[in-house]
Tab-separated table of C-alpha atoms and ligand atoms in Angstrom:
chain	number	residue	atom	x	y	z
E	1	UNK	CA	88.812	115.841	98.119
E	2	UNK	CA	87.434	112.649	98.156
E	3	UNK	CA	87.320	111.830	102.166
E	4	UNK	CA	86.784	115.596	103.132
E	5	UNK	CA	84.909	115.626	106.935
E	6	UNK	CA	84.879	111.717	107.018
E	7	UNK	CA	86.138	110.714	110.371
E	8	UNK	CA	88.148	107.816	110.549
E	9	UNK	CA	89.285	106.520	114.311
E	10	UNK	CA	92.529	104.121	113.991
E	11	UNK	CA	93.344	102.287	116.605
E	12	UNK	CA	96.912	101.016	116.729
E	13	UNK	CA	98.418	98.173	118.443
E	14	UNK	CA	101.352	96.615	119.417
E	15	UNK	CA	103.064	95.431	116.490
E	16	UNK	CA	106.349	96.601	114.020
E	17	UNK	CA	103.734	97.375	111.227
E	18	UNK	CA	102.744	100.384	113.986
E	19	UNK	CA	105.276	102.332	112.026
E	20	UNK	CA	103.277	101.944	108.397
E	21	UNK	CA	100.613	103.684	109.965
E	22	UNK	CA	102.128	106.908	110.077
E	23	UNK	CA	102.355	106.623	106.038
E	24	UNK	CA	98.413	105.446	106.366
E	25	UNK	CA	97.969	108.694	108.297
E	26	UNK	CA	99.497	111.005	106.303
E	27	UNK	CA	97.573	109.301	102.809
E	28	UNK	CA	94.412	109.886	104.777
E	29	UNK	CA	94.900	113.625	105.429
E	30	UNK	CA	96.274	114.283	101.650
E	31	UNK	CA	92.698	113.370	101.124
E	32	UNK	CA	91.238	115.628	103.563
E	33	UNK	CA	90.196	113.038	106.450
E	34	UNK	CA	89.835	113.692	109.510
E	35	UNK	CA	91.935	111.232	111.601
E	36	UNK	CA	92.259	110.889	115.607
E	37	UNK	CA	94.507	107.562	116.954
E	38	UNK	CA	94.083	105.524	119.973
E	39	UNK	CA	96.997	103.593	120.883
E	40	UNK	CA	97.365	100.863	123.309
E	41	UNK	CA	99.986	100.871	125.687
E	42	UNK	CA	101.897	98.220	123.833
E	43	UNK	CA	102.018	100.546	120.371
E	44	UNK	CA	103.754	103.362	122.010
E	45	UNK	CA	106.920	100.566	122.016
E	46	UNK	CA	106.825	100.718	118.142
E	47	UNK	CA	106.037	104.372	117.782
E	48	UNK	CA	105.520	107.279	120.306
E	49	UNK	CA	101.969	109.204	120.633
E	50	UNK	CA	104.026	112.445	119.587
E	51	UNK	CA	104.332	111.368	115.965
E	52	UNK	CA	100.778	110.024	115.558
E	53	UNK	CA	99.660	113.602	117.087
E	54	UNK	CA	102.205	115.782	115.224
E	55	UNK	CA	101.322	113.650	111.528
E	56	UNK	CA	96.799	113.723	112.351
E	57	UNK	CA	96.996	117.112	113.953
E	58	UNK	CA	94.765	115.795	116.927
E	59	UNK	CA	95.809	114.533	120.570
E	60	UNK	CA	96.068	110.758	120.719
E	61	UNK	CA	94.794	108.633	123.111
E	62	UNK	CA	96.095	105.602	125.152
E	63	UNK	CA	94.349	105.436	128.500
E	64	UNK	CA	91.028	104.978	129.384
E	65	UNK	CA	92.234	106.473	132.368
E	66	UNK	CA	93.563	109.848	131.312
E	67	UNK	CA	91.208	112.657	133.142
E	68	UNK	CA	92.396	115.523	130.085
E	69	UNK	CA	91.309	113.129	127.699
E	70	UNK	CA	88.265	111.440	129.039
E	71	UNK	CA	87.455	115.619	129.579
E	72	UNK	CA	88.171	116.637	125.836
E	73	UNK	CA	86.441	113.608	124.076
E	74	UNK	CA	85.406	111.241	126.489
E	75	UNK	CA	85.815	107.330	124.933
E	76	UNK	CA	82.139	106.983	124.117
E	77	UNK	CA	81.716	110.611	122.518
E	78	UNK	CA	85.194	108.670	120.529
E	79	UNK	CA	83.062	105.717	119.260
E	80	UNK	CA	80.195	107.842	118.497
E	81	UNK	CA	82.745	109.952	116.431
E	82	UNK	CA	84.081	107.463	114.714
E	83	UNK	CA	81.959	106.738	111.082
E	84	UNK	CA	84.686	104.452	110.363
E	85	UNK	CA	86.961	102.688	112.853
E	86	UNK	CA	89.790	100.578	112.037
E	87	UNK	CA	92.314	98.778	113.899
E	88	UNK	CA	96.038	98.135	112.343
E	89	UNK	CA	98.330	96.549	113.151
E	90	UNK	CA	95.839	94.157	114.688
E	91	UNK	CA	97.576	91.925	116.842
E	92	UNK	CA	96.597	88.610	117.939
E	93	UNK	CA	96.491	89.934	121.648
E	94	UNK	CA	93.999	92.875	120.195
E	95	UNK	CA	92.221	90.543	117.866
E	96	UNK	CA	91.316	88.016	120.920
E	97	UNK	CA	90.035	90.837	122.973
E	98	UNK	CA	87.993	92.479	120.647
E	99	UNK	CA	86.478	88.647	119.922
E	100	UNK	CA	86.175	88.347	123.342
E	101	UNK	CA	84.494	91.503	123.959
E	102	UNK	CA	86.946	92.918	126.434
E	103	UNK	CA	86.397	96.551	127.443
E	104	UNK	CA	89.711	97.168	129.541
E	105	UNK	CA	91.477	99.620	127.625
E	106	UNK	CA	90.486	102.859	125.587
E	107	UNK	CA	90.871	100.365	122.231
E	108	UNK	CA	88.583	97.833	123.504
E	109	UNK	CA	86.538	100.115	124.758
E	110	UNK	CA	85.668	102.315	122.185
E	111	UNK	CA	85.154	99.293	119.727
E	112	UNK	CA	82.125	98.298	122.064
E	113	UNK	CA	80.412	101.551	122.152
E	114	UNK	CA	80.890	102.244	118.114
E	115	UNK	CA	78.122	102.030	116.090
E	116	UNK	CA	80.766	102.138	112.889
E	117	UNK	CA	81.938	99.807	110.671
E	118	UNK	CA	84.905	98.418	112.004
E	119	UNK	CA	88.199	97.184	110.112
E	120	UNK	CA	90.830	94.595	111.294
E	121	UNK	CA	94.238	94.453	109.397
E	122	UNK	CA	96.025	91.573	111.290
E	123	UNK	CA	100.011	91.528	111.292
E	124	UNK	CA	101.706	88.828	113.069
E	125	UNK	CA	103.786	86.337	112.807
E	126	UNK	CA	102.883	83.527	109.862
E	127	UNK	CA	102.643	80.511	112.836
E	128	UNK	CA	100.584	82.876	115.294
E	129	UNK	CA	98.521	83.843	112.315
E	130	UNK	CA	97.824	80.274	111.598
E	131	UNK	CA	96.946	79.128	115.509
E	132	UNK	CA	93.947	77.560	116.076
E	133	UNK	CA	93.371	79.878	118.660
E	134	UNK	CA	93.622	83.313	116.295
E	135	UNK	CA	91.695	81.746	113.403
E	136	UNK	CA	88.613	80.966	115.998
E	137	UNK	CA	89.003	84.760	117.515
E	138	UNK	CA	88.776	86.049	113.553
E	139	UNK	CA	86.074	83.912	112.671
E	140	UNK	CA	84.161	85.538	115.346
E	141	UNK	CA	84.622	88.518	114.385
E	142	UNK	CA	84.160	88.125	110.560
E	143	UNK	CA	80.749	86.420	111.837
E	144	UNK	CA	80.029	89.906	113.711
E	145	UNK	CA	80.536	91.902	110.993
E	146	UNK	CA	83.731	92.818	111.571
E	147	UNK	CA	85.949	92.967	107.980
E	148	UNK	CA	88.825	91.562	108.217
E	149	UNK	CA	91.698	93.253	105.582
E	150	UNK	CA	94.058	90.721	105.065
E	151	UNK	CA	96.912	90.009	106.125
E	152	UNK	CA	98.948	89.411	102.934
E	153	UNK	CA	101.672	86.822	102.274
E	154	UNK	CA	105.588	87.280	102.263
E	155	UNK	CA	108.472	87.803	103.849
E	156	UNK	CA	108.340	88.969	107.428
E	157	UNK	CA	110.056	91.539	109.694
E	158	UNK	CA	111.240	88.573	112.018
E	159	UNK	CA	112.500	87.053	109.018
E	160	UNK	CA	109.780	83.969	108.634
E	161	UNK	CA	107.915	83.821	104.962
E	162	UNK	CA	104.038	83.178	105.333
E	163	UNK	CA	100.770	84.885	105.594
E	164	UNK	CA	100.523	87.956	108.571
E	165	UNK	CA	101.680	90.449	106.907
E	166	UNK	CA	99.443	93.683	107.403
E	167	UNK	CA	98.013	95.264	103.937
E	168	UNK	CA	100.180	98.213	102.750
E	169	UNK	CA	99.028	101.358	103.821
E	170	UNK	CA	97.671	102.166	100.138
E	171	UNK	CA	95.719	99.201	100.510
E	172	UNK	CA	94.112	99.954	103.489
E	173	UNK	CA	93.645	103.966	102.623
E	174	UNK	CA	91.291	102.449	99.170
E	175	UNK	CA	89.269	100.434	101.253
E	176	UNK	CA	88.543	102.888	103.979
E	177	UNK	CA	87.952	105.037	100.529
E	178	UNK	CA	85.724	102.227	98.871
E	179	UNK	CA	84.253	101.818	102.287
E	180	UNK	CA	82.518	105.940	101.561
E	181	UNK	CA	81.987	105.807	98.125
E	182	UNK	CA	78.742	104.645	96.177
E	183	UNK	CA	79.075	100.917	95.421
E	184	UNK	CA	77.336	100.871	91.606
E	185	UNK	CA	78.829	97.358	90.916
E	186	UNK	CA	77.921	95.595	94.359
E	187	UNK	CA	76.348	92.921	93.999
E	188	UNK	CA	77.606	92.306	90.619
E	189	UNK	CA	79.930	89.530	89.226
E	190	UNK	CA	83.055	90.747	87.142
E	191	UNK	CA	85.611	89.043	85.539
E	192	UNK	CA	88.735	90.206	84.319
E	193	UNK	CA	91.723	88.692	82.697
E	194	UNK	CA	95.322	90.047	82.795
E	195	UNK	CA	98.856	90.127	81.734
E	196	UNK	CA	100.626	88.066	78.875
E	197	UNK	CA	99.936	84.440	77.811
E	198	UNK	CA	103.352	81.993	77.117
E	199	UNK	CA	102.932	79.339	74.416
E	200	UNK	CA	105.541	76.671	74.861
E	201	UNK	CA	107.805	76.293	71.653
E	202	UNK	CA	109.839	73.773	74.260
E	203	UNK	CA	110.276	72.650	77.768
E	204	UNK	CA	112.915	75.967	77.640
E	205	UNK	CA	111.341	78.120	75.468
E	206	UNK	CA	107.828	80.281	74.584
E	207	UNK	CA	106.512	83.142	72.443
E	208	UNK	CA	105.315	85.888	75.110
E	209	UNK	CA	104.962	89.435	74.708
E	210	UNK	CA	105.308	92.687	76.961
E	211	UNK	CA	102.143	92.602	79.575
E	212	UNK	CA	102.989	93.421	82.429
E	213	UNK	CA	99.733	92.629	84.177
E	214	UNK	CA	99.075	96.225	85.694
E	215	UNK	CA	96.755	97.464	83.654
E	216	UNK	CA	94.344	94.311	84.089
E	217	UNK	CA	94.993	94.002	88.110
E	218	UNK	CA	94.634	97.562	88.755
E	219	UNK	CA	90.702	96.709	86.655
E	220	UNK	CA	90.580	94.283	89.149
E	221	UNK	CA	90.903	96.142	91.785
E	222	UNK	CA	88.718	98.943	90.900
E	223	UNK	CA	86.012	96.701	89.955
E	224	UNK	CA	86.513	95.439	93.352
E	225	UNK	CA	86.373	98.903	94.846
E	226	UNK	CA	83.375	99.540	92.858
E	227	UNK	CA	81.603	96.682	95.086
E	228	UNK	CA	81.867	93.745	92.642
E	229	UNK	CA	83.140	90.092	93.551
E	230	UNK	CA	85.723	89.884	91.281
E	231	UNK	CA	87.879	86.912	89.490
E	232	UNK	CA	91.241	87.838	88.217
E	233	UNK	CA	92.444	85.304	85.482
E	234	UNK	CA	96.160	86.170	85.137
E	235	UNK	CA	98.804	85.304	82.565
E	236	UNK	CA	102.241	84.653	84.128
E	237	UNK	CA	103.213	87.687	86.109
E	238	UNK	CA	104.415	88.212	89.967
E	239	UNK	CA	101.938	91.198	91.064
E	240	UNK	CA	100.376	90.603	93.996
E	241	UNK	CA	96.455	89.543	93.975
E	242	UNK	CA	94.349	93.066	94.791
E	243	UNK	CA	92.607	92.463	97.996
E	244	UNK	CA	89.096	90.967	98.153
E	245	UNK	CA	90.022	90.040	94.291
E	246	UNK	CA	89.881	86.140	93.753
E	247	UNK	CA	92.838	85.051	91.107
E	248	UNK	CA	92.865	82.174	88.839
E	249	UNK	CA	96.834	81.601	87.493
E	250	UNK	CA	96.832	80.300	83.683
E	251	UNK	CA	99.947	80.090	81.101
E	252	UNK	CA	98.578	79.748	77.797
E	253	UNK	CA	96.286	81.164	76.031
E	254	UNK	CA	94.224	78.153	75.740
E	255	UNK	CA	94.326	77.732	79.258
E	256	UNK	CA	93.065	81.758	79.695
E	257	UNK	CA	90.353	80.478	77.314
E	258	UNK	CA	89.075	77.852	79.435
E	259	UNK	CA	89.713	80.162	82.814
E	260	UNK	CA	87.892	82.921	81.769
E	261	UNK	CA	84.819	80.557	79.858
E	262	UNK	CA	84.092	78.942	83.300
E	263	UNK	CA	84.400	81.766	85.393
E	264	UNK	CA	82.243	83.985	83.102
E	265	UNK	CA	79.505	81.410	83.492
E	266	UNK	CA	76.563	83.831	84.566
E	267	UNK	CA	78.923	86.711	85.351
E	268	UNK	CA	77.834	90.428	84.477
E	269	UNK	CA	80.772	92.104	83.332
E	270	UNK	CA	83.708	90.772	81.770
E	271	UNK	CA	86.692	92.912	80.737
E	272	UNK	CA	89.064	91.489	78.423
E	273	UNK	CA	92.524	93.348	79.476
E	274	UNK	CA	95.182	90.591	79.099
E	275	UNK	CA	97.543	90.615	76.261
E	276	UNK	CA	96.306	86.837	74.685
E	277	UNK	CA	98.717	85.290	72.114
E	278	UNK	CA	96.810	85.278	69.117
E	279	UNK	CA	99.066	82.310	67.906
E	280	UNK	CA	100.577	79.027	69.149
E	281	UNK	CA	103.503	76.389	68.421
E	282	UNK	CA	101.418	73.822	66.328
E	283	UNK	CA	103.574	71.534	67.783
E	284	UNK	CA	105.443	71.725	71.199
E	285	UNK	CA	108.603	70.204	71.313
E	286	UNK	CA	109.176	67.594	74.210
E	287	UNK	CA	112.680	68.324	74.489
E	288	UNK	CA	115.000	71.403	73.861
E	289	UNK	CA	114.944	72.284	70.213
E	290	UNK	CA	118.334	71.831	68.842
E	291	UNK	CA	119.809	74.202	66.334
E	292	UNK	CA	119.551	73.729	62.512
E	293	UNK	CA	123.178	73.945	61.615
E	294	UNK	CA	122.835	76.816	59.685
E	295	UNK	CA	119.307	76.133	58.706
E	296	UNK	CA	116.721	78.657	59.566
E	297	UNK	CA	114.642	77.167	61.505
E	298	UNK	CA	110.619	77.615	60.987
E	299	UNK	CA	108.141	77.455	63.277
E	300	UNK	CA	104.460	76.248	62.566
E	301	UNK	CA	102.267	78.676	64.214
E	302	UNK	CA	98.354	77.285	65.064
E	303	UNK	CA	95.962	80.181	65.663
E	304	UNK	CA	94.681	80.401	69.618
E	305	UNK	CA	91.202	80.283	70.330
E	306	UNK	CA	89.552	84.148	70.319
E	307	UNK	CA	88.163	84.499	74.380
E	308	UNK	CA	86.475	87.466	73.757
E	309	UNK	CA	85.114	86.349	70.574
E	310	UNK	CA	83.892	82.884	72.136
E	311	UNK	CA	82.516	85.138	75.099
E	312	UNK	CA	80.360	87.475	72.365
E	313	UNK	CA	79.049	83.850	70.327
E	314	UNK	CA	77.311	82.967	73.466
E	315	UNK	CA	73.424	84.038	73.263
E	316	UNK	CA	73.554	84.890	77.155
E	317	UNK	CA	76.866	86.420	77.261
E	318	UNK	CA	78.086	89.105	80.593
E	319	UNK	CA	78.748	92.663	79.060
E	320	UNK	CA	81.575	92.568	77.351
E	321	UNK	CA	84.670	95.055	77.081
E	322	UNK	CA	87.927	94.374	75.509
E	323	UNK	CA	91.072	96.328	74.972
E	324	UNK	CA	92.964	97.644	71.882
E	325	UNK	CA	96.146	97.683	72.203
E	326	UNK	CA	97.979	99.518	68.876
E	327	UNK	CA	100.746	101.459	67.397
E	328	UNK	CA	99.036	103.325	64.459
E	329	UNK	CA	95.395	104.276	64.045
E	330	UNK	CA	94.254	103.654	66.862
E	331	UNK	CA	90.568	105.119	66.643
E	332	UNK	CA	90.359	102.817	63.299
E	333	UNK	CA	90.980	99.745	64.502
E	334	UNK	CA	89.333	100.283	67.923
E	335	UNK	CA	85.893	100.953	66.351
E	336	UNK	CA	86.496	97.870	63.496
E	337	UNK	CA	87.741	95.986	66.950
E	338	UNK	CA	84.309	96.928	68.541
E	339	UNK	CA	81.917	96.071	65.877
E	340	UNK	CA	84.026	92.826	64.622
E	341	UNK	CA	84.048	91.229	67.910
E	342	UNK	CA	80.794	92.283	69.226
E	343	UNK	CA	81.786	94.047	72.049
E	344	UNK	CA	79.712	96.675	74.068
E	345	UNK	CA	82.738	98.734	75.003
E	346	UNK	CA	86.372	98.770	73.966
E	347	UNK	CA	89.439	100.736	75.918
E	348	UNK	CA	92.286	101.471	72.866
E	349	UNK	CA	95.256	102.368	74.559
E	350	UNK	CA	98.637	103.123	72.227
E	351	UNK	CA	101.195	100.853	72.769
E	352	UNK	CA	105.089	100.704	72.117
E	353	UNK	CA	107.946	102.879	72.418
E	354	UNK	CA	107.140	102.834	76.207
E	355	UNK	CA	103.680	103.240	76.279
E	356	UNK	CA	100.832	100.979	77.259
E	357	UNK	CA	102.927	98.001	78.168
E	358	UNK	CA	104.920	97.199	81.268
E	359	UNK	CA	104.849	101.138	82.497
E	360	UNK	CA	102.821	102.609	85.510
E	361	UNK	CA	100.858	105.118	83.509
E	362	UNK	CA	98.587	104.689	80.406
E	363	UNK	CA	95.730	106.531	78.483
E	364	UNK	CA	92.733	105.188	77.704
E	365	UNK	CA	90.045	106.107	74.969
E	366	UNK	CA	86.917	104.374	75.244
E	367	UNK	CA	84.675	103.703	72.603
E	368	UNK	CA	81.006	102.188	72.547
E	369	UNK	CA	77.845	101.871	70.196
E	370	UNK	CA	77.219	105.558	70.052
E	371	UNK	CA	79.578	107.666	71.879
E	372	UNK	CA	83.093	107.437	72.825
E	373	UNK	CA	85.019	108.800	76.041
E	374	UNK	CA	88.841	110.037	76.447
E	375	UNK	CA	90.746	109.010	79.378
E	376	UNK	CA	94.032	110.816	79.627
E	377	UNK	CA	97.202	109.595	80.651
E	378	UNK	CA	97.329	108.662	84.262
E	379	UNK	CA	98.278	106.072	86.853
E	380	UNK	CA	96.881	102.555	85.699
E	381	UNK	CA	94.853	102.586	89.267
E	382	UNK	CA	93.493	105.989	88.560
E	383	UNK	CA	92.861	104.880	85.399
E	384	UNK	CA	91.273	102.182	86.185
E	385	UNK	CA	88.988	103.978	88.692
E	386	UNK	CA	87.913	106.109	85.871
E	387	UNK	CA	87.477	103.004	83.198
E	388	UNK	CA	85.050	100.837	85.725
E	389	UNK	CA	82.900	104.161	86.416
E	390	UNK	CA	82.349	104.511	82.915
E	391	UNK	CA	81.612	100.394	82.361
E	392	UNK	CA	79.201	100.622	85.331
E	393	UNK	CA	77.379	103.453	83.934
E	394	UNK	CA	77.230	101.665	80.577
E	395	UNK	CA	76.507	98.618	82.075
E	396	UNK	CA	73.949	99.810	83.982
E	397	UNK	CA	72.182	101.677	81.579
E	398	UNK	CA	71.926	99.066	79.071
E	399	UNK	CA	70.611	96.367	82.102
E	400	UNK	CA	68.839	98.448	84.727
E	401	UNK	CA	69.982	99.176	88.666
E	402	UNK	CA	68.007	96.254	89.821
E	403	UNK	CA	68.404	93.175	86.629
X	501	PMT	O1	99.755	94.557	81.200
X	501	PMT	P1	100.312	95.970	81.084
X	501	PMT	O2	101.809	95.993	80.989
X	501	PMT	O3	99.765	96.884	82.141
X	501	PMT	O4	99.802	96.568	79.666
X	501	PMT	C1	98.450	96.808	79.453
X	501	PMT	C2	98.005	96.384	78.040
X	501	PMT	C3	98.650	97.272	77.005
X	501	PMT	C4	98.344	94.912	77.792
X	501	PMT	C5	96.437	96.536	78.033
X	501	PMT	O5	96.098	97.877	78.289
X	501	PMT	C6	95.834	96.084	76.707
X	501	PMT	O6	95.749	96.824	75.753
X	501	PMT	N1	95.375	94.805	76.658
X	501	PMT	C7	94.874	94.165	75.434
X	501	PMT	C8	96.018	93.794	74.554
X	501	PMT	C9	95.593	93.031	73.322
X	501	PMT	O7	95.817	91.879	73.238
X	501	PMT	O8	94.909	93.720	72.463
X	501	PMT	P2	94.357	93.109	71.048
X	501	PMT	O9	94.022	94.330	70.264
X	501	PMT	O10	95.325	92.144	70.450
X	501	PMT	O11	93.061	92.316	71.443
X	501	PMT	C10	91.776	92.930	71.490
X	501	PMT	C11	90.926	92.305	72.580
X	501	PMT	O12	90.679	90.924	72.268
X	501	PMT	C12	91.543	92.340	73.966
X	501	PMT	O13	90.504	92.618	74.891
X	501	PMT	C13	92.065	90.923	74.142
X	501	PMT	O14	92.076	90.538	75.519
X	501	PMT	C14	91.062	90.107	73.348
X	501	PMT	N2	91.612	88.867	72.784
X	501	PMT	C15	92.636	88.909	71.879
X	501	PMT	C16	93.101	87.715	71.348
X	501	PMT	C17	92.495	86.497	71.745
X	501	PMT	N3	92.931	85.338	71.279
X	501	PMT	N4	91.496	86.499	72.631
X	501	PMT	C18	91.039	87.660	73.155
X	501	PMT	O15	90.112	87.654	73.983
């Protein structure tokens, strides 16, 4: 399994997210981590040091003061345990000592003596979050090397809408994973566009089709996984933006056109998984369209602008990989797709009657100049996993580790 051996120390703090670490617990051990807890004294008001022992099958700790402990694993054998430690819920309390370089309690404590990479997933409340006073205590820490994860926006267990909410416990399991794994895409600039594109028939109406988005922010996300700084141009959809993933929100194709031509400027990779309108209104009504009494009515359809195409025009163009999405043939027009629009890769997936679009699973088949590569059906972030692996060992091959 993919974190077997790797020793992760979370410390917990005082905070109602507290009880989403358990699930962040248990995620770690289905991958074969090995997990201890420290908890301050204000955590074991949200959850007890029972569960957190029962779920990582190791004692917790919450005093520096406790003579058992200090005797089993003494807080500085702890931090020299640790290869990864990371602190959620991080509390503004926690996140001002830790910027502050406190060492009275175990937490504190064993932060200062680890040599490991150390994570902060804030949760708090969206005005705390925003105080002068926390923002100064982060940036010190971000300028010590500390990553801060997060927090995410929304709604909020005390019932206030804003940014401090901590990262889901998925989230935070792939970037402790990310945090082990080889990084063949760091340093590397990827773009990637996503979900649907509306064109406007009238202020009330559009031509859309089924994206959902998922495939293309799950690529995202891998990509960012896989090390790369990564900008998401997304169609209309409400996913939320992967972490570490910077989003650009477009409508039309045109706009995704113009999105994805700026932000492509001197990029490396670009992978071409939204669903783009290959036609438009010519004209868009500026008021609702009334009906024709009986007529039909007919609309004049302009064609949009081919991104992927433009992209593969350009003499210094990133490496390019687009999508297929069909319902017949699929190897046919996937290849024909390939060659036509000059790609160096191309991911046919079947669509319709519930596949491809809108679901949580998908298969892939990759083709490329040469050789071609199955993916079977799996979650789209699996999948995705698999699909950036494969670009980044294409990618790299055709441009060299270091270029
Ligand atoms: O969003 P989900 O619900 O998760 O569904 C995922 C998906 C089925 C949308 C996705 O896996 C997928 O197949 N995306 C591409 C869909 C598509 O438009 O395919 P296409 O065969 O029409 O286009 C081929 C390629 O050209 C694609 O990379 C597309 O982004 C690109 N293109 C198409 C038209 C256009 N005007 N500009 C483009 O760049």
């Amino acid at each position: 399994m993919i974190l077997r051996q790797r020793r992760i120390l979370i410390g917990v703090t005082g905070g109602i997210a507290a009880y989403k670490i358990c699930e962040l617990v248990r995620r770690l051990r289905d991958l074969e981590a090995e997990v201890r807890i420290v908890m301050t004294e204000g955590a074991t008001h949200f959850v007890t040091p029972t569960t957190f022992q029962a779920l990582s099958g190791q004692p917790v700790r919450v005093s520096l003061w406790d003579e058992a402990g200090e005797a089993a694993m003494g807080h500085i054998e702890l931090a020299k345990w640790a290869e990864r430690v990371l602190v959620a819920p991080a509390s503004a309390d926690t996140i001002a000592r830790l910027a502050h370089g406190f060492a009275n309690d175990l937490l504190s404590t064993v932060v200062l003596a680890t040599a490991a990479p150390v994570y902060v997933a804030p949760a708090m409340n969206q005005q705390m979050w925003a105080n002068l006073a926390v923002q100064a205590n982060v940036g010190t820490l971000r300028v010590r090397g500390v990553q801060v994860l997060g927090p995410a926006d929304g709604d909020q267990a005390c019932g206030d809408i804003g940014s401090g909410r901590m990262l889901e416990p998925h989230e935070l399991r792939d970037i402790l994973v990310a945090s082990f794994g080889e990084q063949p895409l760091r340093g590397r600039r990827v773009v990637v566009s996503a979900g649907p594109t509306y064109e406007d028939i009238d202020p009330v109406r559009f031509i859309g089709n089924r994206s959902s988005g998922r495939m293309g922010f799950a690529v995202a996300a891998a990509a960012r996984e896989a090390g790369a700084e990564v900008t998401l141009v997304a169609g209309p959809v409400s996913l939320p933006t992967p972490h570490g993933v910077q989003r650009i929100d477009v409508r039309s194709a045109r706009q995704m056109h113009e999105a994805v031509l700026k932000a492509s400027d001197g990029a490396d990779i670009y992978v071409g998984a939204a669903a783009v309108g290959d036609y438009r209104p010519a004209d868009v009504a500026d008021h609702k369209l009334k009906k024709a009494g009986g007529e039909p009515l007919r609309l004049e359809l302009a064609e949009n602008p081919d991104i992927i195409g433009t992209l593969a025009a350009q003499p210094r163009h990133p490496f390019l990989v687009g999508f297929a999405a069909e319902t017949r043939d699929v190897a046919t027009y996937a290849r024909d797709k390939l060659a036509r629009k000059g790609l160096d890769m191309i991911a046919a997936n079947e669509v319709g009657g519930g596949r491809g679009f809108e679901v949580a699973d998908n298969a892939l088949h990759l083709y490329w100049a040469g050789g071609d590569a199955a993916l079977p059906r799996a979650a789209k972030t699996e999948l995705a996993r698999q699909l950036v692996a494969r670009i980044a060992e294409r990618f790299l091959a055709n441009h060299g580790s270091q270029s």
